[in-house]
Amino acid sequence: MADPADPIYELYYWPFIPGRGEFVRLALEVAGAPYRDVARLPETEGGGVSAILRLLGQDAAGVPSFAPPVLKWGDLVISHTALILQWLAPRVGLVPADDRSRLAAHQLQLTMTDFLSETHDCHHPIAASLYFEDQKEESKRRSRYFRQERMPKYLNYFERVLRSNGDSGGRHAVGKDTSYVDLSLFQVMAGLDYAFPRALNRLKPKLPLLAALHDRMAALPRLKAYLGSSRRLPFSEHGLFRRYPELDDEI
Amino acid sequence: MADPADPIYELYYWPFIPGRGEFVRLALEVAGAPYRDVARLPETEGGGVSAILRLLGQDAAGVPSFAPPVLKWGDLVISHTALILQWLAPRVGLVPADDRSRLAAHQLQLTMTDFLSETHDCHHPIAASLYFEDQKEESKRRSRYFRQERMPKYLNYFERVLRSNGDSGGRHAVGKDTSYVDLSLFQVMAGLDYAFPRALNRLKPKLPLLAALHDRMAALPRLKAYLGSSRRLPFSEHGLFRRYPELDDEI
């Protein structure tokens, strides 16, 4: 599918965390697309965090980027996870060909973007610049509402999306094949299972299609190989999904 | 530009607040596109909040919508502000024709989406389902960081975007003419001026291009007529931008 003369994809994202960049990585990996994870290269090879900061500081290549992830392809530079996926997916075969499915896919990805932002703010309800320890009480209060209201609302919605996709018998979010939306839903479920295992287990009986989608994606040969490789960064107490037991209480 | 046989645009959004729906309204108004603001019609004419709830409950018309704003055009139903604008703008002449400008426009709109979400959470840092009064202390703490860190970070970024758009001499965010991104930036400045007038005034000396853009947009004949009409809903202590003086302190 790719022309060997094409530039390769260059992803710029914080090298220590899966974070939002992981949604782009999953698409590149499952598509088998050649890419360079620039900030994970050594500084001596033009990598590291300084590669990201250099790119963010450039005004020459069109509109500046606010934050990573940024995707560079030749002299095209685009940022924002959902936009990168919308642009990338048709080139690597991870979205159906018709316009309506593509609109639906992007709409779902944007709803996931909102969900991720709410998830992140569970451990940072006051300021991204403060440590978790300095906003722990607010985090606990916010997380209770997140577990009881927002998490079920979003997850039940995505379950409904799968159920209502008659084309796939509930196996895919859009169309009949694996799309980047399915891969992103996989990552959301994996992240919530890491950060809020108790809350997710309480909700899972009502989420059979999402749970099955997660497992089916994890078994895709390319995803399975990736998950077992050192390219897959582990979840940790940095980034989007964090396991703080006090935020995942009984109720 | 519009074919008279085309369906008209139907916007579904909460009828009491400008909120996120206003970004779509501004594009429709400035384009002079015929549209129906469905939920603002009387219930007896199929309007009101129940029209929104009916639409959100439908699974038939493709992928379900998570939340308003929703735009309906014939049997096409799409939701999420940034997606609606991305789809609508080429049809109503509010984005340049080339692909790169369209990518840039959407990227900027998505960055604005993040900014709006952070702005909203100033008065709802704990839960959207709680009253402001029940999360006022957390709101005050969050708003201080918002005023001191996030507001300047986002606004300086958008000022830089205008400055780096050589095509327009700093008069437009993308391309050489008014786009939906300019209109959205107008609304962001208007909203911040309502909700955080003191903080915005402190920042304004460093935002000459954004301030000029706001004033120039407000003077566009169609926007001026709209702003003076009853179709323009006022800002209030509901919705996205709220004026709570305790959240807009001296520093």
Tab-separated table of C-alpha atoms in Angstrom, chain B residues 11 13 17-27 40 69 187 226-227 231-233 235:
chain	number	residue	atom	x	y	z
B	11	LEU	CA	-28.796	22.370	15.019
B	13	TYR	CA	-28.290	22.290	21.316
B	17	ILE	CA	-27.036	28.780	26.934
B	18	PRO	CA	-24.559	29.757	24.222
B	19	GLY	CA	-22.209	26.928	25.295
B	20	ARG	CA	-20.513	24.792	22.677
B	21	GLY	CA	-23.422	25.130	20.271
B	22	GLU	CA	-22.562	28.798	19.812
B	23	PHE	CA	-19.435	27.904	17.847
B	24	VAL	CA	-21.643	26.208	15.269
B	25	ARG	CA	-24.198	29.029	15.327
B	26	LEU	CA	-21.513	31.622	14.593
B	27	ALA	CA	-20.404	29.725	11.485
B	40	ARG	CA	-35.292	26.733	20.628
B	69	PRO	CA	-24.288	19.955	19.816
B	187	GLN	CA	-16.156	33.528	20.862
B	226	TYR	CA	-26.584	38.445	14.845
B	227	LEU	CA	-25.021	39.771	18.047
B	231	ARG	CA	-30.889	34.704	18.423
B	232	ARG	CA	-27.687	35.495	20.333
B	233	LEU	CA	-28.089	34.004	23.786
B	235	PHE	CA	-23.605	34.555	28.711
